[in-house]
Tab-separated table of C-alpha atoms and ligand atoms in Angstrom:
chain	number	residue	atom	x	y	z
X	228	MET	CA	20.981	48.803	-22.541
X	229	GLY	CA	18.908	50.872	-24.973
X	230	LEU	CA	15.957	50.545	-22.640
X	231	PHE	CA	18.011	51.856	-19.755
X	232	LEU	CA	19.245	54.762	-21.848
X	233	GLY	CA	15.715	55.654	-22.932
X	234	LEU	CA	14.552	55.619	-19.341
X	235	ILE	CA	17.439	57.844	-18.224
X	236	ILE	CA	16.803	60.334	-21.025
X	237	THR	CA	13.096	60.528	-20.218
X	238	LEU	CA	13.720	60.964	-16.501
X	239	ALA	CA	16.426	63.566	-17.114
X	240	ALA	CA	14.065	65.496	-19.396
X	241	VAL	CA	11.361	65.496	-16.734
X	242	VAL	CA	13.755	66.652	-14.010
X	243	ALA	CA	15.291	69.361	-16.198
X	244	TYR	CA	11.917	70.632	-17.258
X	245	SER	CA	10.581	70.730	-13.687
X	246	TRP	CA	13.645	72.678	-12.643
X	247	TYR	CA	13.220	75.096	-15.530
X	248	VAL	CA	9.541	75.685	-14.761
X	249	THR	CA	10.277	76.271	-11.065
X	250	LEU	CA	12.893	78.810	-12.042
X	251	GLN	CA	10.528	80.628	-14.361
X	252	VAL	CA	7.758	80.716	-11.784
X	253	ALA	CA	10.154	82.060	-9.157
X	254	GLY	CA	11.239	84.788	-11.588
X	255	LEU	CA	7.621	85.610	-12.247
X	256	ARG	CA	6.869	85.900	-8.557
X	257	ALA	CA	9.875	88.167	-7.967
X	258	LEU	CA	8.824	90.384	-10.812
X	259	GLN	CA	5.306	90.557	-9.487
X	260	SER	CA	6.183	91.410	-5.888
X	261	ASN	CA	9.206	93.618	-6.614
X	262	LEU	CA	7.905	95.581	-9.469
X	263	VAL	CA	4.198	95.425	-9.977
X	264	ASP	CA	3.145	95.583	-6.332
X	265	ARG	CA	5.625	98.310	-5.432
X	266	ASN	CA	4.601	100.264	-8.446
X	267	ARG	CA	0.966	100.154	-7.460
X	268	LYS	CA	1.705	101.278	-3.882
X	269	ASP	CA	3.973	103.992	-5.183
X	270	SER	CA	1.273	105.269	-7.526
X	271	LEU	CA	-1.139	105.438	-4.598
X	272	GLN	CA	1.280	107.644	-2.675
X	273	LEU	CA	1.852	109.827	-5.720
X	274	LEU	CA	-1.903	110.292	-6.093
X	275	ARG	CA	-2.043	111.272	-2.427
X	276	ILE	CA	0.664	113.862	-3.058
X	277	GLN	CA	-1.223	115.098	-6.108
X	278	ASP	CA	-4.359	115.461	-3.977
X	279	ASP	CA	-2.489	117.483	-1.374
X	280	LEU	CA	-0.994	119.708	-4.054
X	281	ASN	CA	-4.467	120.308	-5.465
X	282	SER	CA	-5.739	121.236	-2.014
X	283	LEU	CA	-2.869	123.721	-1.772
X	284	ALA	CA	-3.768	125.166	-5.174
X	285	LEU	CA	-7.395	125.598	-4.132
X	286	ALA	CA	-6.369	127.222	-0.842
X	287	MET	CA	-4.082	129.662	-2.624
X	288	ARG	CA	-6.831	130.538	-5.083
X	289	ASP	CA	-9.157	131.312	-2.169
X	290	MET	CA	-6.430	133.365	-0.468
X	291	LEU	CA	-6.031	135.511	-3.572
X	292	ASP	CA	-9.775	135.906	-3.877
X	293	ASN	CA	-10.486	139.463	-2.632
X	294	ASP	CA	-14.013	138.552	-1.460
X	295	GLU	CA	-12.580	136.530	1.402
X	296	PRO	CA	-13.316	138.190	4.739
X	297	TYR	CA	-10.529	136.288	6.589
X	298	PRO	CA	-6.949	137.477	6.885
X	299	LEU	CA	-4.282	135.351	5.139
X	300	THR	CA	-2.990	133.987	8.457
X	301	ALA	CA	-6.288	132.116	8.881
X	302	TRP	CA	-5.029	129.600	6.264
X	303	SER	CA	-1.875	128.853	8.206
X	304	SER	CA	-3.302	125.857	10.113
X	305	GLN	CA	-4.774	124.320	6.931
X	306	PHE	CA	-1.367	124.640	5.250
X	307	GLN	CA	0.218	123.017	8.276
X	308	ARG	CA	-2.151	120.050	8.088
X	309	ILE	CA	-1.488	119.561	4.379
X	310	ARG	CA	2.232	119.849	5.001
X	311	THR	CA	2.192	117.035	7.544
X	312	ASP	CA	0.268	114.776	5.208
X	313	LEU	CA	2.476	115.664	2.269
X	314	ASP	CA	5.654	114.961	4.236
X	315	ASP	CA	4.347	111.579	5.252
X	316	ALA	CA	3.289	110.737	1.711
X	317	LEU	CA	6.596	111.874	0.289
X	318	GLN	CA	8.582	109.824	2.755
X	319	LYS	CA	6.601	106.674	1.947
X	320	GLU	CA	6.786	107.349	-1.760
X	321	GLN	CA	10.531	107.715	-1.685
X	322	GLN	CA	10.935	104.397	0.106
X	323	LEU	CA	8.816	102.631	-2.522
X	324	GLY	CA	10.191	104.389	-5.537
X	325	VAL	CA	13.825	104.297	-4.518
X	326	THR	CA	14.746	101.393	-6.771
X	327	ARG	CA	13.705	102.982	-10.018
X	328	ARG	CA	14.282	106.640	-9.278
X	329	THR	CA	17.448	108.516	-10.247
X	330	PRO	CA	19.033	110.464	-7.373
X	331	GLU	CA	18.358	113.723	-9.273
X	332	GLN	CA	14.670	112.897	-9.502
X	333	SER	CA	14.416	112.193	-5.771
X	334	ARG	CA	16.380	115.268	-4.860
X	335	TYR	CA	14.387	117.451	-7.232
X	336	LEU	CA	11.055	116.580	-5.626
X	337	GLU	CA	12.408	117.011	-2.127
X	338	SER	CA	14.182	120.305	-2.749
X	339	SER	CA	11.250	121.747	-4.716
X	340	LEU	CA	8.967	120.919	-1.857
X	341	SER	CA	11.252	122.405	0.786
X	342	GLN	CA	11.649	125.555	-1.327
X	343	PHE	CA	7.870	125.721	-1.549
X	344	TRP	CA	7.542	125.468	2.224
X	345	ASP	CA	10.242	128.117	2.740
X	346	ALA	CA	8.318	130.466	0.462
X	347	THR	CA	5.101	129.634	2.319
X	348	ASP	CA	6.725	130.381	5.687
X	349	ARG	CA	7.957	133.671	4.317
X	350	THR	CA	4.511	134.527	2.949
X	351	PHE	CA	2.809	133.827	6.260
X	352	SER	CA	5.388	135.841	8.181
X	353	LEU	CA	4.727	138.788	5.809
X	354	ALA	CA	1.013	138.363	6.429
X	355	ARG	CA	1.551	138.245	10.174
X	356	ASP	CA	3.511	141.481	9.964
X	357	GLY	CA	0.470	143.048	8.327
X	358	LYS	CA	1.967	143.199	4.863
X	359	GLU	CA	-1.033	141.499	3.266
X	360	LYS	CA	-0.359	142.924	-0.159
X	361	ASP	CA	3.287	141.749	-0.261
X	362	ALA	CA	2.150	138.384	0.917
X	363	ARG	CA	-0.427	138.131	-1.862
X	364	ASP	CA	2.204	139.116	-4.416
X	365	GLN	CA	4.427	136.410	-3.020
X	366	ILE	CA	1.655	133.862	-3.466
X	367	ARG	CA	0.943	134.928	-6.982
X	368	LEU	CA	4.557	135.187	-8.108
X	369	THR	CA	6.316	132.397	-6.265
X	370	LEU	CA	3.989	129.951	-4.536
X	371	GLN	CA	1.621	129.259	-7.412
X	372	ALA	CA	4.517	128.750	-9.820
X	373	ARG	CA	6.244	126.361	-7.454
X	374	GLN	CA	3.015	124.498	-6.814
X	375	SER	CA	2.383	123.965	-10.498
X	376	ALA	CA	6.002	122.842	-11.063
X	377	LEU	CA	5.572	120.290	-8.281
X	378	GLY	CA	2.297	119.122	-9.813
X	379	THR	CA	4.014	118.584	-13.137
X	380	ALA	CA	6.850	116.606	-11.512
X	381	VAL	CA	4.433	114.331	-9.686
X	382	ALA	CA	2.378	113.831	-12.840
X	383	ARG	CA	5.528	112.832	-14.690
X	384	LEU	CA	6.374	110.275	-11.990
X	385	LEU	CA	2.890	108.828	-12.297
X	386	VAL	CA	3.332	108.449	-16.043
X	387	GLU	CA	6.677	106.778	-15.463
X	388	ASN	CA	5.050	104.365	-13.055
X	389	ASN	CA	2.436	103.506	-15.629
X	390	GLU	CA	5.067	102.896	-18.236
X	391	SER	CA	7.078	100.609	-16.034
X	392	GLU	CA	3.909	98.725	-15.161
X	393	GLU	CA	3.252	98.175	-18.831
X	394	LEU	CA	6.818	97.012	-19.291
X	395	ALA	CA	6.394	94.520	-16.445
X	396	ALA	CA	3.188	93.232	-18.007
X	397	LYS	CA	5.055	92.718	-21.256
X	398	GLN	CA	7.831	90.875	-19.422
X	399	VAL	CA	5.289	88.603	-17.742
X	400	ALA	CA	3.652	87.875	-21.081
X	401	ALA	CA	7.072	87.073	-22.553
X	402	ILE	CA	7.804	84.650	-19.722
X	403	TYR	CA	4.467	82.924	-20.256
X	404	ASP	CA	5.181	82.671	-23.982
X	405	ARG	CA	8.603	81.232	-23.379
X	406	VAL	CA	7.346	78.698	-20.838
X	407	GLN	CA	4.592	77.624	-23.207
X	408	ARG	CA	7.012	77.177	-26.082
X	409	GLN	CA	9.384	75.182	-23.894
X	410	ALA	CA	6.452	73.060	-22.746
X	411	TYR	CA	5.732	72.063	-26.328
X	412	ILE	CA	9.374	71.312	-27.004
X	413	PHE	CA	9.636	69.306	-23.815
X	414	LEU	CA	6.464	67.390	-24.597
X	415	GLY	CA	7.727	66.602	-28.064
X	416	ALA	CA	11.130	65.473	-26.796
X	417	THR	CA	9.654	63.320	-24.047
X	418	LEU	CA	7.162	61.707	-26.384
X	419	THR	CA	9.937	60.987	-28.855
X	420	ALA	CA	12.064	59.419	-26.135
X	421	ILE	CA	9.143	57.295	-24.966
X	422	LEU	CA	8.324	56.308	-28.531
X	423	LEU	CA	11.909	55.320	-29.285
X	424	THR	CA	12.182	53.349	-26.050
X	425	SER	CA	8.925	51.554	-26.758
X	426	LEU	CA	10.000	50.742	-30.308
X	427	TYR	CA	13.268	49.405	-29.007
X	428	LEU	CA	11.415	47.351	-26.408
X	429	ILE	CA	9.068	45.882	-28.989
X	430	ARG	CA	11.920	45.075	-31.320
X	431	SER	CA	14.065	43.417	-28.683
X	432	ASN	CA	11.075	41.471	-27.369
X	433	ARG	CA	10.301	40.267	-30.850
X	434	ARG	CA	13.884	39.202	-31.331
X	435	LEU	CA	13.846	37.401	-27.998
X	436	PHE	CA	10.657	35.555	-28.859
X	437	ALA	CA	12.021	34.614	-32.265
X	438	GLN	CA	15.133	33.187	-30.587
X	439	LEU	CA	12.980	31.340	-28.116
X	440	ALA	CA	10.813	29.897	-30.864
X	441	ALA	CA	13.872	28.835	-32.846
X	442	LEU	CA	15.388	27.163	-29.782
X	443	SER	CA	12.138	25.441	-28.974
X	444	ASN	CA	11.888	24.177	-32.542
X	445	GLN	CA	15.441	22.899	-32.456
X	446	ARG	CA	14.809	21.138	-29.185
X	447	SER	CA	11.646	19.565	-30.482
X	448	GLU	CA	13.367	18.465	-33.687
X	449	LEU	CA	16.181	16.947	-31.712
X	450	ALA	CA	13.774	15.085	-29.457
X	451	GLN	CA	11.826	13.748	-32.402
X	452	GLN	CA	15.010	12.718	-34.150
X	453	LEU	CA	16.131	10.879	-31.018
X	454	ILE	CA	12.796	9.139	-30.703
X	455	SER	CA	12.859	8.038	-34.328
X	456	THR	CA	16.425	6.807	-34.072
X	457	GLN	CA	15.613	4.942	-30.889
X	458	GLU	CA	12.604	3.275	-32.482
X	459	SER	CA	14.469	2.157	-35.556
X	460	THR	CA	17.374	0.844	-33.466
X	461	LEU	CA	15.039	-1.042	-31.175
X	462	ARG	CA	13.182	-2.429	-34.139
X	463	TYR	CA	16.418	-3.592	-35.705
X	464	ILE	CA	17.629	-5.284	-32.523
X	465	SER	CA	14.223	-6.783	-31.934
X	466	ARG	CA	14.178	-8.231	-35.466
X	467	GLU	CA	17.677	-9.603	-35.159
X	468	LEU	CA	16.828	-11.244	-31.852
X	469	HIS	CA	13.628	-12.699	-33.191
X	470	ASP	CA	14.870	-13.829	-36.569
X	471	GLU	CA	18.528	-14.706	-36.036
X	472	PHE	CA	18.537	-16.052	-32.505
X	473	GLY	CA	15.015	-17.372	-32.795
X	474	GLN	CA	15.997	-19.253	-35.878
X	475	ILE	CA	19.213	-20.625	-34.366
X	476	LEU	CA	17.526	-21.691	-31.146
X	477	THR	CA	14.700	-23.319	-33.063
X	478	ALA	CA	17.225	-25.212	-35.180
X	479	VAL	CA	19.224	-26.226	-32.097
X	480	GLY	CA	15.994	-27.427	-30.474
X	481	SER	CA	14.938	-29.622	-33.368
X	482	MET	CA	18.468	-31.049	-33.750
X	483	LEU	CA	18.501	-31.884	-30.046
X	484	GLY	CA	15.085	-33.503	-30.461
X	485	ARG	CA	16.364	-35.664	-33.272
X	486	ALA	CA	19.529	-36.585	-31.367
X	487	GLU	CA	17.431	-37.523	-28.364
X	488	LYS	CA	15.458	-39.968	-30.471
X	489	HIS	CA	18.671	-41.655	-31.644
X	490	ALA	CA	19.988	-42.092	-28.145
X	491	PRO	CA	19.173	-45.420	-26.475
X	492	GLU	CA	16.078	-45.282	-24.352
X	493	GLY	CA	16.688	-44.848	-20.632
X	494	SER	CA	20.328	-43.889	-21.136
X	495	PRO	CA	21.754	-40.879	-19.228
X	496	LEU	CA	22.675	-39.289	-22.606
X	497	ARG	CA	19.028	-39.180	-23.584
X	498	THR	CA	18.068	-37.518	-20.280
X	499	GLU	CA	20.802	-34.910	-20.690
X	500	LEU	CA	19.794	-34.229	-24.278
X	501	ARG	CA	16.212	-33.618	-23.140
X	502	GLU	CA	17.393	-31.214	-20.447
X	503	VAL	CA	19.510	-29.246	-22.932
X	504	ASN	CA	16.531	-29.158	-25.294
X	505	GLU	CA	14.348	-27.736	-22.505
X	506	ILE	CA	16.957	-25.063	-21.769
X	507	ALA	CA	17.075	-24.161	-25.469
X	508	GLN	CA	13.278	-23.907	-25.495
X	509	ALA	CA	13.248	-21.655	-22.409
X	510	THR	CA	15.928	-19.428	-23.939
X	511	LEU	CA	13.889	-19.218	-27.133
X	512	ASP	CA	10.885	-18.054	-25.104
X	513	ASN	CA	13.006	-15.465	-23.308
X	514	VAL	CA	14.424	-14.148	-26.563
X	515	ARG	CA	10.909	-13.867	-28.000
X	516	THR	CA	9.644	-12.011	-24.945
X	517	LEU	CA	12.623	-9.658	-25.012
X	518	SER	CA	12.206	-9.075	-28.737
X	519	GLN	CA	8.535	-8.351	-28.221
X	520	ALA	CA	9.302	-5.910	-25.406
X	521	LEU	CA	11.877	-4.006	-27.443
X	522	HIS	CA	9.608	-3.688	-30.419
X	523	PRO	CA	6.412	-5.626	-30.869
X	524	VAL	CA	6.982	-7.493	-34.124
X	525	MET	CA	3.261	-7.901	-33.993
X	526	LEU	CA	2.847	-4.246	-34.958
X	527	ASP	CA	4.295	-4.964	-38.370
X	528	GLU	CA	2.360	-8.181	-38.713
X	529	SER	CA	-1.091	-7.651	-37.231
X	530	GLY	CA	-1.187	-3.874	-36.981
X	531	LEU	CA	-1.980	-1.610	-34.066
X	532	GLU	CA	-5.325	-3.127	-33.212
X	533	GLY	CA	-3.942	-6.650	-32.855
X	534	THR	CA	-0.984	-5.409	-30.833
X	535	VAL	CA	-3.214	-3.552	-28.391
X	536	ASP	CA	-5.447	-6.623	-28.096
X	537	TRP	CA	-2.392	-8.600	-27.071
X	538	TYR	CA	-0.807	-5.893	-24.947
X	539	ILE	CA	-3.754	-5.080	-22.654
X	540	PRO	CA	-3.949	-8.512	-20.923
X	541	THR	CA	-0.152	-8.604	-20.720
X	542	VAL	CA	0.096	-5.288	-18.922
X	543	GLU	CA	-2.858	-6.205	-16.666
X	544	LYS	CA	-0.848	-9.176	-15.515
X	545	GLN	CA	2.418	-7.248	-15.213
X	546	ASN	CA	1.101	-4.219	-13.326
X	547	GLY	CA	-1.761	-5.843	-11.454
X	548	ILE	CA	-4.424	-3.350	-12.541
X	549	VAL	CA	-7.781	-4.021	-14.121
X	550	ILE	CA	-8.158	-2.489	-17.557
X	551	HIS	CA	-11.543	-1.923	-19.198
X	552	TYR	CA	-10.795	-1.993	-22.878
X	553	GLU	CA	-13.234	-0.632	-25.439
X	554	LYS	CA	-12.687	-0.709	-29.148
X	555	SER	CA	-14.920	0.884	-31.761
X	556	GLY	CA	-14.957	1.688	-35.450
X	557	THR	CA	-13.558	-0.235	-38.349
X	558	PRO	CA	-9.847	-0.776	-37.828
X	559	TYR	CA	-7.636	0.444	-40.624
X	560	ALA	CA	-4.023	-0.331	-41.251
X	561	MET	CA	-1.587	2.157	-39.873
X	562	ASN	CA	1.781	2.603	-41.294
X	563	GLY	CA	4.299	0.729	-39.154
X	564	GLY	CA	6.282	3.775	-38.126
X	565	SER	CA	3.143	5.506	-36.878
X	566	GLY	CA	1.711	2.543	-35.057
X	567	VAL	CA	4.703	2.260	-32.785
X	568	HIS	CA	4.245	5.838	-31.504
X	569	VAL	CA	0.601	5.213	-30.618
X	570	TYR	CA	1.656	1.996	-28.946
X	571	ARG	CA	4.414	3.730	-26.942
X	572	ILE	CA	2.005	6.455	-25.805
X	573	LEU	CA	-0.388	3.782	-24.555
X	574	GLN	CA	2.489	2.017	-22.830
X	575	GLU	CA	3.746	5.174	-21.083
X	576	ALA	CA	0.247	6.273	-20.050
X	577	LEU	CA	-0.521	2.874	-18.531
X	578	ASN	CA	2.845	2.820	-16.772
X	579	ASN	CA	2.072	6.240	-15.305
X	580	VAL	CA	-1.321	5.010	-14.115
X	581	ALA	CA	0.368	2.110	-12.378
X	582	ARG	CA	3.187	4.211	-10.924
X	583	HIS	CA	1.572	7.527	-9.998
X	584	SER	CA	-2.219	7.393	-9.903
X	585	GLY	CA	-2.635	4.901	-7.088
X	586	ALA	CA	-5.695	3.568	-8.921
X	587	LYS	CA	-6.278	-0.130	-9.473
X	588	GLU	CA	-8.535	0.359	-12.469
X	589	SER	CA	-8.102	1.977	-15.818
X	590	TRP	CA	-10.122	2.560	-18.965
X	591	VAL	CA	-8.617	2.336	-22.416
X	592	ARG	CA	-10.659	3.377	-25.437
X	593	LEU	CA	-9.453	2.925	-28.980
X	594	ARG	CA	-11.637	4.466	-31.670
X	595	PHE	CA	-11.056	4.156	-35.369
X	596	ARG	CA	-13.054	7.086	-36.699
X	597	PRO	CA	-13.264	7.811	-40.400
X	598	GLU	CA	-11.320	11.037	-39.993
X	599	ALA	CA	-9.011	10.230	-37.094
X	600	LEU	CA	-7.748	7.674	-34.679
X	601	GLU	CA	-8.517	8.364	-31.039
X	602	LEU	CA	-6.928	6.803	-28.007
X	603	GLU	CA	-7.977	7.550	-24.445
X	604	ILE	CA	-6.429	6.319	-21.217
X	605	GLU	CA	-8.342	7.218	-18.104
X	606	ASP	CA	-7.932	6.555	-14.397
X	607	HIS	CA	-9.729	7.738	-11.291
X	608	GLY	CA	-6.657	8.047	-9.132
X	609	ARG	CA	-5.134	11.055	-7.457
X	610	GLY	CA	-4.525	12.993	-10.677
X	611	PHE	CA	-1.745	15.375	-11.547
X	612	SER	CA	-0.551	17.137	-8.417
X	613	ALA	CA	2.377	19.408	-7.729
X	614	PRO	CA	5.246	18.906	-10.161
X	615	ALA	CA	7.492	16.013	-9.221
X	616	ALA	CA	10.818	16.835	-7.603
X	617	LYS	CA	12.615	15.085	-10.415
X	618	PRO	CA	10.548	15.573	-13.529
X	619	GLY	CA	10.431	12.585	-15.860
X	620	ILE	CA	10.469	12.669	-19.607
X	621	GLY	CA	7.423	10.440	-20.125
X	622	LEU	CA	4.981	13.304	-20.760
X	623	VAL	CA	7.503	15.162	-22.900
X	624	ALA	CA	8.125	12.110	-25.050
X	625	MET	CA	4.385	11.559	-25.396
X	626	ARG	CA	3.981	15.091	-26.702
X	627	GLU	CA	6.842	14.709	-29.140
X	628	ARG	CA	5.429	11.469	-30.449
X	629	ALA	CA	2.036	13.092	-30.929
X	630	GLU	CA	3.836	15.828	-32.859
X	631	LEU	CA	5.602	13.234	-34.998
X	632	LEU	CA	2.163	11.831	-35.813
X	633	HIS	CA	0.884	15.355	-36.657
X	634	GLY	CA	-1.699	14.706	-33.998
X	635	THR	CA	-2.661	16.280	-30.688
X	636	ILE	CA	-2.410	15.033	-27.128
X	637	GLN	CA	-4.187	16.401	-24.068
X	638	PHE	CA	-3.730	15.686	-20.405
X	639	THR	CA	-6.843	16.658	-18.467
X	640	ARG	CA	-8.090	16.213	-14.957
X	641	HIS	CA	-11.008	13.920	-15.069
X	642	ALA	CA	-14.315	15.147	-13.578
X	643	GLN	CA	-14.332	12.378	-10.987
X	644	GLY	CA	-10.687	13.012	-10.138
X	645	GLY	CA	-7.863	11.227	-11.862
X	646	THR	CA	-6.351	11.720	-15.243
X	647	LEU	CA	-7.489	11.499	-18.821
X	648	VAL	CA	-4.954	11.276	-21.603
X	649	ARG	CA	-6.445	11.796	-25.042
X	650	LEU	CA	-4.549	11.285	-28.273
X	651	ARG	CA	-6.002	12.179	-31.647
X	652	VAL	CA	-4.230	11.360	-34.892
X	653	PRO	CA	-5.780	12.622	-38.129
X	654	ARG	CA	-6.125	9.838	-40.651
X	655	GLU	CA	-5.133	11.573	-43.869
X	656	ARG	CA	-1.822	12.825	-42.422
X	657	GLN	CA	-1.211	9.395	-41.046
X	658	GLU	CA	-0.755	7.626	-44.386
X	659	THR	CA	1.945	10.022	-45.573
X	660	ASN	CA	3.733	9.921	-42.256
X	661	ALA	CA	6.766	7.717	-42.761
X	662	GLU	CA	9.260	6.927	-40.045
F	974	ATP	N1	-1.931	9.006	-14.347
F	974	ATP	C1	-1.308	9.851	-13.509
F	974	ATP	N2	-1.825	10.108	-12.282
F	974	ATP	C2	-1.199	10.930	-11.409
F	974	ATP	N3	-0.061	11.602	-11.699
F	974	ATP	C3	0.511	11.387	-12.893
F	974	ATP	C4	-0.088	10.538	-13.863
F	974	ATP	N4	0.698	10.538	-14.976
F	974	ATP	C5	1.741	11.372	-14.686
F	974	ATP	N5	1.647	11.883	-13.441
F	974	ATP	C6	2.516	12.862	-12.815
F	974	ATP	O1	3.261	13.521	-13.821
F	974	ATP	C7	4.632	13.419	-13.557
F	974	ATP	C8	5.381	13.352	-14.872
F	974	ATP	O2	5.164	12.131	-15.529
F	974	ATP	P1	6.257	11.554	-16.529
F	974	ATP	O3	5.718	10.343	-17.162
F	974	ATP	O4	6.658	12.677	-17.414
F	974	ATP	O5	7.457	11.247	-15.581
F	974	ATP	P2	7.733	9.952	-14.682
F	974	ATP	O6	6.706	8.914	-14.953
F	974	ATP	O7	7.877	10.413	-13.276
F	974	ATP	O8	9.136	9.499	-15.203
F	974	ATP	P3	9.445	8.708	-16.589
F	974	ATP	O9	8.160	8.543	-17.304
F	974	ATP	O10	10.395	9.585	-17.306
F	974	ATP	O11	10.019	7.431	-16.195
F	974	ATP	C9	4.768	12.212	-12.699
F	974	ATP	O12	5.894	12.326	-11.893
F	974	ATP	C10	3.509	12.215	-11.891
F	974	ATP	O13	3.653	13.034	-10.763
F	975	MG	MG1	6.163	8.220	-16.794
């Protein structure tokens, strides 16, 4: 749940930030195209107007210059040309500057200009009528003044344009600053969210693993407890069978033997007594075999080594496989409770060889090393393949028994194919290991 939340927060932060940045960039673009570009174009037109006004000023100066041989009317066409250009420039300028200009400003420029042209027309008409002197007075008194007023107005507009350009630059810088600041904040927030999510993930994983480990331990403990209980129960039953019933059957047998001797020779009673005695003997054998199968009493009497010596030929006969048995090292006594686990592992491994490997031969090696006891069961059969449809508990029990012995058990694929089971039980732990 926390993980999900962390993910949502991180994603939401990314989406929100992307949206914010897009918005800021769009604003920036609008500012650039609406303001800065228009401003620049507008300034160009204003400069053009200023140029034209300067040309007019120069022309008027020349007209007033008395050295000029031409009559005033000669300037008429030049004025006309400048007028056309000026009109065009003014029209374009007003389109560009319309957004920022007050109506008074626009009107002022236009009306000043038209007044200027009216005065010019009047001046030229005076000149055409031959009143050169009046015309010159007109230029000096009216036209030059109007021209310079126009020049001032245009210069002021240019300054205004510059100022607004500076303002726009400041706005752009402010946007950049803001975006940068937000980027840091966003980065910080996202990193925090990621950090918190990761911490949560680590913590919940740790908790999960701890639970898993605890469960696994419990399971293992339970299995080992069950194995121990099973062994002690089997041992008890095996003892009872061997001692109690063995004893009784032995006693019954010897009593029957004595009774048989007392019965007259050749009598049917004697024959029947012998038959009953034989049955008692067979039952005694069965009880002993059963007792041995449940728990080899031999383990307690002649130790692990003796039990294995007896068991190998027995299992060869039972399962019909040839077992090559090797024994090395000086045998040492194992505590009874430990011996039975080694014995059961051998039993299960050999049963598996007979049931699953398909091999007819097996190698059993029992080594009493100074530091540990080693038991190997090897076959050259088909080896471990895909897991069985219905998994058994043989391997699991073998592992648990190895654990009970504080030893290790390995199941490896043998080089020549087949399986190698290797059990190793450290000797020093072995002595302290009670049932
Ligand atoms: N020596 C072997 N060669 C080939 N396959 C083996 C050998 N030993 C075990 N296996 C495979 O491992 C599987 C598990 O063995 P395990 O002893 O745990 O179960 P099982 O023998 O099928 O049943 P259970 O032992 O509980 O009666 C077997 O089903 C078999 O496929
Ligand atoms: Mg098995």
